[in-house]
Amino acid sequence: STPVIALGDLGHEMVARGYRVMMFDLFGRGYSDAPNDLAYDTRLFVTQFLLVLASSGISWTTAPGFHLVGYSLGGGLSVAFTRYFPHLVRSLSLVTPGGLIRQHHVGWLSWLYYNSGLLPERLAKYLVRRRIRPEPKPAHAAGGSDIMAAESERIIKRDGDSNGGPGFNSAAISKTRPHVTVSSVVAWQVDCHEGFVMAFMSTIRNAPIYAPQEDWKVLSKILEVRRHDGKTHISDAEFGAGLEGGKILVVLGKSDGVIVMDETIEDAKSVLGHDAIEFIILEGGHELPITSSQSVAQSIEGFWKSK
């Protein structure tokens, strides 16, 4: 739910290291339009990746391709894009990525609002709007286990579905804008972006957020080909170049309450294999690339240079 403006410091870190960077808001977030007559599923977002690449006057798709970095929801979407266009992706780095979140993290209110079909859509939109709008000053009490909501044992107003924990909500989006927090930016989207709430609801319903995800299984086969130089039953001709070394990077926050470190490591290894992933664990929560942009940039660059 957080627009890409929150990753501005990370972008500047990479530029300072000599890299050309292109960033964009996913449909329905920040300054991007909200095509709410369409489902916010893998097809829509992968198409958006291609539209972004086509919008640039610079060719990003010539060999050896480009480095793809995905954060949170963008992590799961980056896996989906790489599954279909592995020859375009020189390397894949995922920062606290969605896509492998276990189903038991879905709370009953999330099920009721998004997937039960029991509520009229107009009522569901009203309730979700209230639910995901953060408090002006994020609460410092942690919620429960609902991945999209800080559920408590008593029904009291919390941070809502966009909650990433108190550290996430209160994180300043930039060193140059210390007074602007993630919480205030999400609140702006709820209040001012007419398509945001419906986009958010459709994303929860349709996007690759929760496990199991077929995209990761297909990516595993592609990475295996890269590691074994086409000696498996899948030929290089089928996938072309890309994904140097047959390994991806996953950066996780030790105290992330959204993308649980231990679960993600276990599940990613299970689906991709131990040889297909390099994990880097940093201090912090889901706000990791926002508040620790230098450490994240160093981790990503180190992975690129190791190939």
PDB file of C-alpha atoms in Angstrom:
ATOM      1  CA  SER A   1       0.000   0.000   0.000  1.00  0.00           C
ATOM      2  CA  THR A   2       3.001   2.319   0.352  1.00  0.00           C
ATOM      3  CA  PRO A   3       3.830   4.410  -2.746  1.00  0.00           C
ATOM      4  CA  VAL A   4       7.283   4.355  -4.248  1.00  0.00           C
ATOM      5  CA  ILE A   5       8.140   7.790  -2.839  1.00  0.00           C
ATOM      6  CA  ALA A   6       9.043   5.937   0.361  1.00  0.00           C
ATOM      7  CA  LEU A   7      11.873   4.209  -1.516  1.00  0.00           C
ATOM      8  CA  GLY A   8      13.383   7.459  -2.748  1.00  0.00           C
ATOM      9  CA  ASP A   9      16.372   7.249  -0.408  1.00  0.00           C
ATOM     10  CA  LEU A  10      17.156   3.740  -1.657  1.00  0.00           C
ATOM     11  CA  GLY A  11      16.972   4.964  -5.236  1.00  0.00           C
ATOM     12  CA  HIS A  12      19.360   7.817  -4.480  1.00  0.00           C
ATOM     13  CA  GLU A  13      21.730   5.388  -2.759  1.00  0.00           C
ATOM     14  CA  MET A  14      21.917   3.287  -5.921  1.00  0.00           C
ATOM     15  CA  VAL A  15      22.380   6.350  -8.138  1.00  0.00           C
ATOM     16  CA  ALA A  16      25.229   7.513  -5.904  1.00  0.00           C
ATOM     17  CA  ARG A  17      26.872   4.130  -6.508  1.00  0.00           C
ATOM     18  CA  GLY A  18      26.776   4.705 -10.252  1.00  0.00           C
ATOM     19  CA  TYR A  19      23.605   2.883 -11.301  1.00  0.00           C
ATOM     20  CA  ARG A  20      20.749   4.109 -13.450  1.00  0.00           C
ATOM     21  CA  VAL A  21      17.488   3.626 -11.556  1.00  0.00           C
ATOM     22  CA  MET A  22      13.877   3.555 -12.712  1.00  0.00           C
ATOM     23  CA  MET A  23      11.132   3.380 -10.075  1.00  0.00           C
ATOM     24  CA  PHE A  24       7.354   3.436 -10.387  1.00  0.00           C
ATOM     25  CA  ASP A  25       4.150   3.286  -8.388  1.00  0.00           C
ATOM     26  CA  LEU A  26       2.083   0.163  -8.843  1.00  0.00           C
ATOM     27  CA  PHE A  27      -1.369   0.764 -10.296  1.00  0.00           C
ATOM     28  CA  GLY A  28      -3.685   2.351  -7.740  1.00  0.00           C
ATOM     29  CA  ARG A  29      -0.859   3.723  -5.583  1.00  0.00           C
ATOM     30  CA  GLY A  30       0.872   7.074  -5.356  1.00  0.00           C
ATOM     31  CA  TYR A  31       0.755   8.922  -8.670  1.00  0.00           C
ATOM     32  CA  SER A  32      -0.287   5.926 -10.797  1.00  0.00           C
ATOM     33  CA  ASP A  33      -3.779   5.592 -12.204  1.00  0.00           C
ATOM     34  CA  ALA A  34      -6.210   2.995 -10.918  1.00  0.00           C
ATOM     35  CA  PRO A  35      -7.773   0.860 -13.694  1.00  0.00           C
ATOM     36  CA  ASN A  36     -10.501  -0.367 -11.367  1.00  0.00           C
ATOM     37  CA  ASP A  37     -12.466  -2.077 -14.123  1.00  0.00           C
ATOM     38  CA  LEU A  38      -9.719  -4.729 -14.110  1.00  0.00           C
ATOM     39  CA  ALA A  39      -8.645  -7.257 -11.497  1.00  0.00           C
ATOM     40  CA  TYR A  40      -5.405  -6.320  -9.736  1.00  0.00           C
ATOM     41  CA  ASP A  41      -3.827  -9.663 -10.468  1.00  0.00           C
ATOM     42  CA  THR A  42      -0.537 -10.916 -11.862  1.00  0.00           C
ATOM     43  CA  ARG A  43      -1.618 -10.191 -15.433  1.00  0.00           C
ATOM     44  CA  LEU A  44      -2.281  -6.520 -14.717  1.00  0.00           C
ATOM     45  CA  PHE A  45       0.923  -5.893 -12.813  1.00  0.00           C
ATOM     46  CA  VAL A  46       3.189  -7.812 -15.205  1.00  0.00           C
ATOM     47  CA  THR A  47       1.662  -5.751 -18.003  1.00  0.00           C
ATOM     48  CA  GLN A  48       2.487  -2.623 -16.018  1.00  0.00           C
ATOM     49  CA  PHE A  49       6.130  -3.709 -15.773  1.00  0.00           C
ATOM     50  CA  LEU A  50       6.230  -3.919 -19.568  1.00  0.00           C
ATOM     51  CA  LEU A  51       4.504  -0.547 -19.945  1.00  0.00           C
ATOM     52  CA  VAL A  52       7.057   1.063 -17.648  1.00  0.00           C
ATOM     53  CA  LEU A  53       9.936  -0.397 -19.656  1.00  0.00           C
ATOM     54  CA  ALA A  54       8.338   0.766 -22.907  1.00  0.00           C
ATOM     55  CA  SER A  55       7.810   4.283 -21.526  1.00  0.00           C
ATOM     56  CA  SER A  56      11.541   4.901 -21.165  1.00  0.00           C
ATOM     57  CA  GLY A  57      13.605   6.404 -23.931  1.00  0.00           C
ATOM     58  CA  ILE A  58      16.440   4.147 -22.792  1.00  0.00           C
ATOM     59  CA  SER A  59      16.502   0.510 -23.804  1.00  0.00           C
ATOM     60  CA  TRP A  60      16.374  -1.663 -20.689  1.00  0.00           C
ATOM     61  CA  THR A  61      15.764  -4.960 -22.452  1.00  0.00           C
ATOM     62  CA  THR A  62      18.956  -5.449 -24.437  1.00  0.00           C
ATOM     63  CA  ALA A  63      21.496  -8.007 -23.214  1.00  0.00           C
ATOM     64  CA  PRO A  64      22.480  -8.610 -20.493  1.00  0.00           C
ATOM     65  CA  GLY A  65      19.181  -7.188 -19.213  1.00  0.00           C
ATOM     66  CA  PHE A  66      18.469  -5.170 -16.078  1.00  0.00           C
ATOM     67  CA  HIS A  67      18.647  -5.786 -12.346  1.00  0.00           C
ATOM     68  CA  LEU A  68      15.144  -6.099 -10.879  1.00  0.00           C
ATOM     69  CA  VAL A  69      14.501  -5.171  -7.239  1.00  0.00           C
ATOM     70  CA  GLY A  70      11.097  -5.772  -5.650  1.00  0.00           C
ATOM     71  CA  TYR A  71       9.898  -4.684  -2.217  1.00  0.00           C
ATOM     72  CA  SER A  72       6.967  -6.176  -0.276  1.00  0.00           C
ATOM     73  CA  LEU A  73       4.086  -6.705  -2.739  1.00  0.00           C
ATOM     74  CA  GLY A  74       6.547  -5.730  -5.466  1.00  0.00           C
ATOM     75  CA  GLY A  75       8.683  -8.698  -4.453  1.00  0.00           C
ATOM     76  CA  GLY A  76       6.014 -11.233  -5.282  1.00  0.00           C
ATOM     77  CA  LEU A  77       5.204  -9.358  -8.482  1.00  0.00           C
ATOM     78  CA  SER A  78       8.880  -9.321  -9.460  1.00  0.00           C
ATOM     79  CA  VAL A  79       8.967 -13.099  -9.117  1.00  0.00           C
ATOM     80  CA  ALA A  80       5.930 -13.307 -11.409  1.00  0.00           C
ATOM     81  CA  PHE A  81       7.515 -10.991 -13.984  1.00  0.00           C
ATOM     82  CA  THR A  82      10.771 -12.945 -13.889  1.00  0.00           C
ATOM     83  CA  ARG A  83       8.888 -16.188 -14.384  1.00  0.00           C
ATOM     84  CA  TYR A  84       7.516 -14.952 -17.703  1.00  0.00           C
ATOM     85  CA  PHE A  85      10.467 -12.843 -18.866  1.00  0.00           C
ATOM     86  CA  PRO A  86      13.611 -14.394 -17.340  1.00  0.00           C
ATOM     87  CA  HIS A  87      15.715 -13.402 -20.342  1.00  0.00           C
ATOM     88  CA  LEU A  88      15.160  -9.713 -19.512  1.00  0.00           C
ATOM     89  CA  VAL A  89      16.215  -9.949 -15.871  1.00  0.00           C
ATOM     90  CA  ARG A  90      19.933  -9.893 -15.195  1.00  0.00           C
ATOM     91  CA  SER A  91      19.401 -10.476 -11.480  1.00  0.00           C
ATOM     92  CA  LEU A  92      16.503 -10.573  -9.037  1.00  0.00           C
ATOM     93  CA  SER A  93      16.693  -9.025  -5.571  1.00  0.00           C
ATOM     94  CA  LEU A  94      13.732  -9.217  -3.198  1.00  0.00           C
ATOM     95  CA  VAL A  95      13.449  -7.021  -0.111  1.00  0.00           C
ATOM     96  CA  THR A  96      10.999  -8.310   2.518  1.00  0.00           C
ATOM     97  CA  PRO A  97       8.956  -9.834  -0.312  1.00  0.00           C
ATOM     98  CA  GLY A  98       5.357 -10.959  -0.404  1.00  0.00           C
ATOM     99  CA  GLY A  99       4.330 -14.098  -2.209  1.00  0.00           C
ATOM    100  CA  LEU A 100       5.097 -16.720   0.425  1.00  0.00           C
ATOM    101  CA  ILE A 101       3.011 -15.442   3.339  1.00  0.00           C
ATOM    102  CA  ARG A 102       1.370 -18.340   5.116  1.00  0.00           C
ATOM    103  CA  GLN A 103      -2.405 -18.513   5.055  1.00  0.00           C
ATOM    104  CA  HIS A 104      -2.763 -18.678   8.834  1.00  0.00           C
ATOM    105  CA  HIS A 105      -1.831 -14.996   8.977  1.00  0.00           C
ATOM    106  CA  VAL A 106      -5.148 -14.065   7.365  1.00  0.00           C
ATOM    107  CA  GLY A 107      -7.405 -12.772  10.151  1.00  0.00           C
ATOM    108  CA  TRP A 108     -11.143 -13.216  10.217  1.00  0.00           C
ATOM    109  CA  LEU A 109     -11.848  -9.554   9.456  1.00  0.00           C
ATOM    110  CA  SER A 110      -9.644  -9.713   6.371  1.00  0.00           C
ATOM    111  CA  TRP A 111     -11.567 -12.798   5.247  1.00  0.00           C
ATOM    112  CA  LEU A 112     -14.901 -11.077   5.909  1.00  0.00           C
ATOM    113  CA  TYR A 113     -14.042  -7.835   4.119  1.00  0.00           C
ATOM    114  CA  TYR A 114     -12.210  -9.218   1.112  1.00  0.00           C
ATOM    115  CA  ASN A 115     -13.068 -12.822   0.384  1.00  0.00           C
ATOM    116  CA  SER A 116     -16.246 -13.920   2.135  1.00  0.00           C
ATOM    117  CA  GLY A 117     -18.719 -12.482  -0.373  1.00  0.00           C
ATOM    118  CA  LEU A 118     -21.059 -11.797   2.547  1.00  0.00           C
ATOM    119  CA  LEU A 119     -20.847  -8.004   2.386  1.00  0.00           C
ATOM    120  CA  PRO A 120     -22.205  -5.764  -0.373  1.00  0.00           C
ATOM    121  CA  GLU A 121     -19.279  -4.209  -2.234  1.00  0.00           C
ATOM    122  CA  ARG A 122     -20.266  -0.678  -1.272  1.00  0.00           C
ATOM    123  CA  LEU A 123     -20.335  -1.590   2.426  1.00  0.00           C
ATOM    124  CA  ALA A 124     -17.060  -3.496   2.136  1.00  0.00           C
ATOM    125  CA  LYS A 125     -15.396  -0.464   0.535  1.00  0.00           C
ATOM    126  CA  TYR A 126     -16.647   1.800   3.333  1.00  0.00           C
ATOM    127  CA  LEU A 127     -15.377  -0.549   6.030  1.00  0.00           C
ATOM    128  CA  VAL A 128     -12.021  -1.100   4.322  1.00  0.00           C
ATOM    129  CA  ARG A 129     -11.534   2.655   3.882  1.00  0.00           C
ATOM    130  CA  ARG A 130     -11.968   3.134   7.621  1.00  0.00           C
ATOM    131  CA  ARG A 131      -9.852   0.104   8.397  1.00  0.00           C
ATOM    132  CA  ILE A 132      -6.766   0.893   6.326  1.00  0.00           C
ATOM    133  CA  ARG A 133      -6.563   4.597   7.123  1.00  0.00           C
ATOM    134  CA  PRO A 134      -3.783   4.855   9.729  1.00  0.00           C
ATOM    135  CA  GLU A 135      -4.041   6.991  12.802  1.00  0.00           C
ATOM    136  CA  PRO A 136      -2.362  10.405  12.444  1.00  0.00           C
ATOM    137  CA  LYS A 137       0.113   9.209  15.071  1.00  0.00           C
ATOM    138  CA  PRO A 138       0.599   5.437  14.782  1.00  0.00           C
ATOM    139  CA  ALA A 139      -0.056   3.452  17.927  1.00  0.00           C
ATOM    140  CA  HIS A 140       3.037   2.003  19.560  1.00  0.00           C
ATOM    141  CA  ALA A 141       1.265  -1.134  20.725  1.00  0.00           C
ATOM    142  CA  ALA A 142       1.724  -4.138  18.480  1.00  0.00           C
ATOM    143  CA  GLY A 143      -1.277  -5.884  17.053  1.00  0.00           C
ATOM    144  CA  GLY A 144      -1.854  -9.568  16.470  1.00  0.00           C
ATOM    145  CA  SER A 145      -1.043 -11.972  13.684  1.00  0.00           C
ATOM    146  CA  ASP A 146      -3.257 -10.787  10.834  1.00  0.00           C
ATOM    147  CA  ILE A 147      -0.863 -10.073   7.992  1.00  0.00           C
ATOM    148  CA  MET A 148      -2.861  -7.141   6.689  1.00  0.00           C
ATOM    149  CA  ALA A 149      -4.174  -5.888  10.016  1.00  0.00           C
ATOM    150  CA  ALA A 150      -3.019  -5.271  13.547  1.00  0.00           C
ATOM    151  CA  GLU A 151      -5.729  -7.396  15.098  1.00  0.00           C
ATOM    152  CA  SER A 152      -6.138  -7.286  18.862  1.00  0.00           C
ATOM    153  CA  GLU A 153      -8.081  -9.529  21.166  1.00  0.00           C
ATOM    154  CA  ARG A 154     -10.433  -6.641  21.815  1.00  0.00           C
ATOM    155  CA  ILE A 155     -12.004  -4.801  18.890  1.00  0.00           C
ATOM    156  CA  ILE A 156     -10.420  -1.370  19.095  1.00  0.00           C
ATOM    157  CA  LYS A 157      -9.232   0.985  16.388  1.00  0.00           C
ATOM    158  CA  ARG A 158      -5.709   0.108  15.298  1.00  0.00           C
ATOM    159  CA  ASP A 159      -3.563   0.882  12.318  1.00  0.00           C
ATOM    160  CA  GLY A 160      -5.649  -1.152   9.921  1.00  0.00           C
ATOM    161  CA  ASP A 161      -4.835  -3.431   7.020  1.00  0.00           C
ATOM    162  CA  SER A 162      -1.920  -1.335   5.841  1.00  0.00           C
ATOM    163  CA  ASN A 163      -0.210  -1.902   9.171  1.00  0.00           C
ATOM    164  CA  GLY A 164       3.401  -2.966   9.094  1.00  0.00           C
ATOM    165  CA  GLY A 165       3.993  -2.400  12.780  1.00  0.00           C
ATOM    166  CA  PRO A 166       4.608   0.813  14.731  1.00  0.00           C
ATOM    167  CA  GLY A 167       8.136   1.168  13.356  1.00  0.00           C
ATOM    168  CA  PHE A 168       6.831   0.932   9.808  1.00  0.00           C
ATOM    169  CA  ASN A 169       3.942   3.357  10.220  1.00  0.00           C
ATOM    170  CA  SER A 170       6.041   5.983  11.984  1.00  0.00           C
ATOM    171  CA  ALA A 171       9.028   5.691   9.625  1.00  0.00           C
ATOM    172  CA  ALA A 172       9.979   8.892   7.810  1.00  0.00           C
ATOM    173  CA  ILE A 173       9.816   8.349   4.055  1.00  0.00           C
ATOM    174  CA  SER A 174      13.033  10.256   3.410  1.00  0.00           C
ATOM    175  CA  LYS A 175      15.985  11.819   5.144  1.00  0.00           C
ATOM    176  CA  THR A 176      14.991  15.064   3.434  1.00  0.00           C
ATOM    177  CA  ARG A 177      11.367  14.798   4.616  1.00  0.00           C
ATOM    178  CA  PRO A 178      11.623  13.668   8.244  1.00  0.00           C
ATOM    179  CA  HIS A 179       8.170  15.071   9.044  1.00  0.00           C
ATOM    180  CA  VAL A 180       6.430  12.884   6.430  1.00  0.00           C
ATOM    181  CA  THR A 181       5.773   9.352   7.667  1.00  0.00           C
ATOM    182  CA  VAL A 182       4.589   6.199   5.944  1.00  0.00           C
ATOM    183  CA  SER A 183       1.391   6.518   7.957  1.00  0.00           C
ATOM    184  CA  SER A 184       0.685  10.013   6.641  1.00  0.00           C
ATOM    185  CA  VAL A 185       1.393   8.990   3.046  1.00  0.00           C
ATOM    186  CA  VAL A 186      -0.991   6.040   3.259  1.00  0.00           C
ATOM    187  CA  ALA A 187      -3.603   8.333   4.815  1.00  0.00           C
ATOM    188  CA  TRP A 188      -3.158  10.715   1.869  1.00  0.00           C
ATOM    189  CA  GLN A 189      -3.833   7.872  -0.541  1.00  0.00           C
ATOM    190  CA  VAL A 190      -7.011   6.906   1.316  1.00  0.00           C
ATOM    191  CA  ASP A 191      -8.250  10.501   1.370  1.00  0.00           C
ATOM    192  CA  CYS A 192      -7.075  11.819  -2.008  1.00  0.00           C
ATOM    193  CA  HIS A 193      -6.500   8.932  -4.426  1.00  0.00           C
ATOM    194  CA  GLU A 194      -9.995   8.054  -5.611  1.00  0.00           C
ATOM    195  CA  GLY A 195      -8.984   4.641  -6.895  1.00  0.00           C
ATOM    196  CA  PHE A 196      -6.785   3.553  -4.009  1.00  0.00           C
ATOM    197  CA  VAL A 197      -9.294   1.762  -1.788  1.00  0.00           C
ATOM    198  CA  MET A 198     -10.753  -0.347  -4.598  1.00  0.00           C
ATOM    199  CA  ALA A 199      -7.245  -1.033  -5.896  1.00  0.00           C
ATOM    200  CA  PHE A 200      -6.198  -2.149  -2.431  1.00  0.00           C
ATOM    201  CA  MET A 201      -9.204  -4.456  -2.073  1.00  0.00           C
ATOM    202  CA  SER A 202      -8.675  -6.012  -5.482  1.00  0.00           C
ATOM    203  CA  THR A 203      -4.975  -6.486  -4.769  1.00  0.00           C
ATOM    204  CA  ILE A 204      -5.698  -8.400  -1.574  1.00  0.00           C
ATOM    205  CA  ARG A 205      -8.147 -10.583  -3.476  1.00  0.00           C
ATOM    206  CA  ASN A 206      -6.128 -11.251  -6.614  1.00  0.00           C
ATOM    207  CA  ALA A 207      -2.418 -10.405  -6.338  1.00  0.00           C
ATOM    208  CA  PRO A 208       0.323 -12.968  -5.533  1.00  0.00           C
ATOM    209  CA  ILE A 209       0.607 -12.288  -1.813  1.00  0.00           C
ATOM    210  CA  TYR A 210      -0.031 -15.562  -0.037  1.00  0.00           C
ATOM    211  CA  ALA A 211       1.489 -19.014  -0.409  1.00  0.00           C
ATOM    212  CA  PRO A 212       1.469 -21.265  -2.295  1.00  0.00           C
ATOM    213  CA  GLN A 213       2.466 -19.467  -5.501  1.00  0.00           C
ATOM    214  CA  GLU A 214       3.071 -21.286  -8.766  1.00  0.00           C
ATOM    215  CA  ASP A 215       5.376 -18.463  -9.895  1.00  0.00           C
ATOM    216  CA  TRP A 216       8.010 -19.466  -7.342  1.00  0.00           C
ATOM    217  CA  LYS A 217       7.929 -23.098  -8.482  1.00  0.00           C
ATOM    218  CA  VAL A 218       8.472 -22.124 -12.109  1.00  0.00           C
ATOM    219  CA  LEU A 219      11.246 -19.720 -11.089  1.00  0.00           C
ATOM    220  CA  SER A 220      12.927 -22.616  -9.290  1.00  0.00           C
ATOM    221  CA  LYS A 221      13.195 -24.554 -12.561  1.00  0.00           C
ATOM    222  CA  ILE A 222      14.581 -21.539 -14.405  1.00  0.00           C
ATOM    223  CA  LEU A 223      17.211 -20.944 -11.722  1.00  0.00           C
ATOM    224  CA  GLU A 224      18.184 -24.603 -11.844  1.00  0.00           C
ATOM    225  CA  VAL A 225      18.811 -24.287 -15.574  1.00  0.00           C
ATOM    226  CA  ARG A 226      21.018 -21.273 -14.959  1.00  0.00           C
ATOM    227  CA  ARG A 227      23.054 -23.118 -12.330  1.00  0.00           C
ATOM    228  CA  HIS A 228      23.493 -26.280 -14.332  1.00  0.00           C
ATOM    229  CA  ASP A 229      24.091 -24.678 -17.709  1.00  0.00           C
ATOM    230  CA  GLY A 230      21.132 -26.197 -19.483  1.00  0.00           C
ATOM    231  CA  LYS A 231      21.785 -29.792 -18.398  1.00  0.00           C
ATOM    232  CA  THR A 232      18.238 -30.319 -17.154  1.00  0.00           C
ATOM    233  CA  HIS A 233      15.149 -31.174 -19.168  1.00  0.00           C
ATOM    234  CA  ILE A 234      14.492 -27.469 -19.784  1.00  0.00           C
ATOM    235  CA  SER A 235      16.640 -26.019 -22.543  1.00  0.00           C
ATOM    236  CA  ASP A 236      18.366 -22.648 -22.514  1.00  0.00           C
ATOM    237  CA  ALA A 237      16.710 -21.922 -25.820  1.00  0.00           C
ATOM    238  CA  GLU A 238      13.361 -21.930 -24.076  1.00  0.00           C
ATOM    239  CA  PHE A 239      14.318 -19.230 -21.586  1.00  0.00           C
ATOM    240  CA  GLY A 240      17.216 -17.374 -23.190  1.00  0.00           C
ATOM    241  CA  ALA A 241      19.753 -15.454 -21.116  1.00  0.00           C
ATOM    242  CA  GLY A 242      19.240 -13.805 -17.732  1.00  0.00           C
ATOM    243  CA  LEU A 243      19.417 -14.570 -14.006  1.00  0.00           C
ATOM    244  CA  GLU A 244      23.178 -14.847 -13.875  1.00  0.00           C
ATOM    245  CA  GLY A 245      24.423 -17.548 -11.543  1.00  0.00           C
ATOM    246  CA  GLY A 246      21.015 -19.104 -11.015  1.00  0.00           C
ATOM    247  CA  LYS A 247      20.569 -17.448  -7.642  1.00  0.00           C
ATOM    248  CA  ILE A 248      18.386 -14.643  -6.273  1.00  0.00           C
ATOM    249  CA  LEU A 249      18.885 -12.328  -3.298  1.00  0.00           C
ATOM    250  CA  VAL A 250      16.362 -12.068  -0.460  1.00  0.00           C
ATOM    251  CA  VAL A 251      16.851  -9.312   2.132  1.00  0.00           C
ATOM    252  CA  LEU A 252      14.811  -9.734   5.315  1.00  0.00           C
ATOM    253  CA  GLY A 253      14.265  -7.720   8.474  1.00  0.00           C
ATOM    254  CA  LYS A 254      14.923  -9.563  11.704  1.00  0.00           C
ATOM    255  CA  SER A 255      11.895  -8.013  13.436  1.00  0.00           C
ATOM    256  CA  ASP A 256       9.536  -7.792  10.447  1.00  0.00           C
ATOM    257  CA  GLY A 257       5.990  -8.567  11.590  1.00  0.00           C
ATOM    258  CA  VAL A 258       4.611  -8.697   8.048  1.00  0.00           C
ATOM    259  CA  ILE A 259       7.148 -10.893   6.254  1.00  0.00           C
ATOM    260  CA  VAL A 260       8.163 -13.238   9.055  1.00  0.00           C
ATOM    261  CA  MET A 261      11.862 -13.987   8.713  1.00  0.00           C
ATOM    262  CA  ASP A 262      11.950 -17.624   9.860  1.00  0.00           C
ATOM    263  CA  GLU A 263       8.879 -18.610   7.850  1.00  0.00           C
ATOM    264  CA  THR A 264      10.110 -16.898   4.697  1.00  0.00           C
ATOM    265  CA  ILE A 265      13.538 -18.528   4.885  1.00  0.00           C
ATOM    266  CA  GLU A 266      12.022 -21.966   5.405  1.00  0.00           C
ATOM    267  CA  ASP A 267       9.428 -21.628   2.648  1.00  0.00           C
ATOM    268  CA  ALA A 268      11.738 -19.986   0.108  1.00  0.00           C
ATOM    269  CA  LYS A 269      14.336 -22.718   0.574  1.00  0.00           C
ATOM    270  CA  SER A 270      11.629 -25.337   0.254  1.00  0.00           C
ATOM    271  CA  VAL A 271      10.295 -24.047  -3.059  1.00  0.00           C
ATOM    272  CA  LEU A 272      13.505 -22.738  -4.677  1.00  0.00           C
ATOM    273  CA  GLY A 273      16.174 -24.905  -3.091  1.00  0.00           C
ATOM    274  CA  HIS A 274      19.101 -23.955  -0.864  1.00  0.00           C
ATOM    275  CA  ASP A 275      21.404 -23.254  -3.807  1.00  0.00           C
ATOM    276  CA  ALA A 276      19.017 -20.780  -5.429  1.00  0.00           C
ATOM    277  CA  ILE A 277      18.907 -18.133  -2.712  1.00  0.00           C
ATOM    278  CA  GLU A 278      21.265 -15.853  -0.869  1.00  0.00           C
ATOM    279  CA  PHE A 279      19.723 -14.468   2.313  1.00  0.00           C
ATOM    280  CA  ILE A 280      20.835 -11.282   4.025  1.00  0.00           C
ATOM    281  CA  ILE A 281      19.300 -10.534   7.421  1.00  0.00           C
ATOM    282  CA  LEU A 282      19.348  -6.949   8.669  1.00  0.00           C
ATOM    283  CA  GLU A 283      18.147  -5.320  11.858  1.00  0.00           C
ATOM    284  CA  GLY A 284      14.725  -3.781  11.363  1.00  0.00           C
ATOM    285  CA  GLY A 285      11.140  -4.450  10.411  1.00  0.00           C
ATOM    286  CA  HIS A 286       9.083  -4.054   7.270  1.00  0.00           C
ATOM    287  CA  GLU A 287      10.342  -0.476   6.977  1.00  0.00           C
ATOM    288  CA  LEU A 288      13.840  -1.822   6.245  1.00  0.00           C
ATOM    289  CA  PRO A 289      14.425  -0.268   2.772  1.00  0.00           C
ATOM    290  CA  ILE A 290      12.927   3.018   3.971  1.00  0.00           C
ATOM    291  CA  THR A 291      14.917   3.565   7.150  1.00  0.00           C
ATOM    292  CA  SER A 292      18.016   1.482   6.320  1.00  0.00           C
ATOM    293  CA  SER A 293      18.438   2.387   2.668  1.00  0.00           C
ATOM    294  CA  GLN A 294      22.238   2.435   2.864  1.00  0.00           C
ATOM    295  CA  SER A 295      22.451  -1.095   4.294  1.00  0.00           C
ATOM    296  CA  VAL A 296      19.941  -2.425   1.776  1.00  0.00           C
ATOM    297  CA  ALA A 297      21.767  -0.739  -1.118  1.00  0.00           C
ATOM    298  CA  GLN A 298      25.066  -2.189   0.081  1.00  0.00           C
ATOM    299  CA  SER A 299      23.510  -5.663   0.256  1.00  0.00           C
ATOM    300  CA  ILE A 300      22.072  -5.419  -3.248  1.00  0.00           C
ATOM    301  CA  GLU A 301      25.261  -4.059  -4.784  1.00  0.00           C
ATOM    302  CA  GLY A 302      27.299  -6.750  -3.062  1.00  0.00           C
ATOM    303  CA  PHE A 303      25.065  -9.402  -4.592  1.00  0.00           C
ATOM    304  CA  TRP A 304      25.434  -7.875  -8.051  1.00  0.00           C
ATOM    305  CA  LYS A 305      29.214  -7.704  -7.788  1.00  0.00           C
ATOM    306  CA  SER A 306      29.502 -11.282  -6.546  1.00  0.00           C
ATOM    307  CA  LYS A 307      28.430 -12.671  -9.920  1.00  0.00           C
TER     308      LYS A 307
END
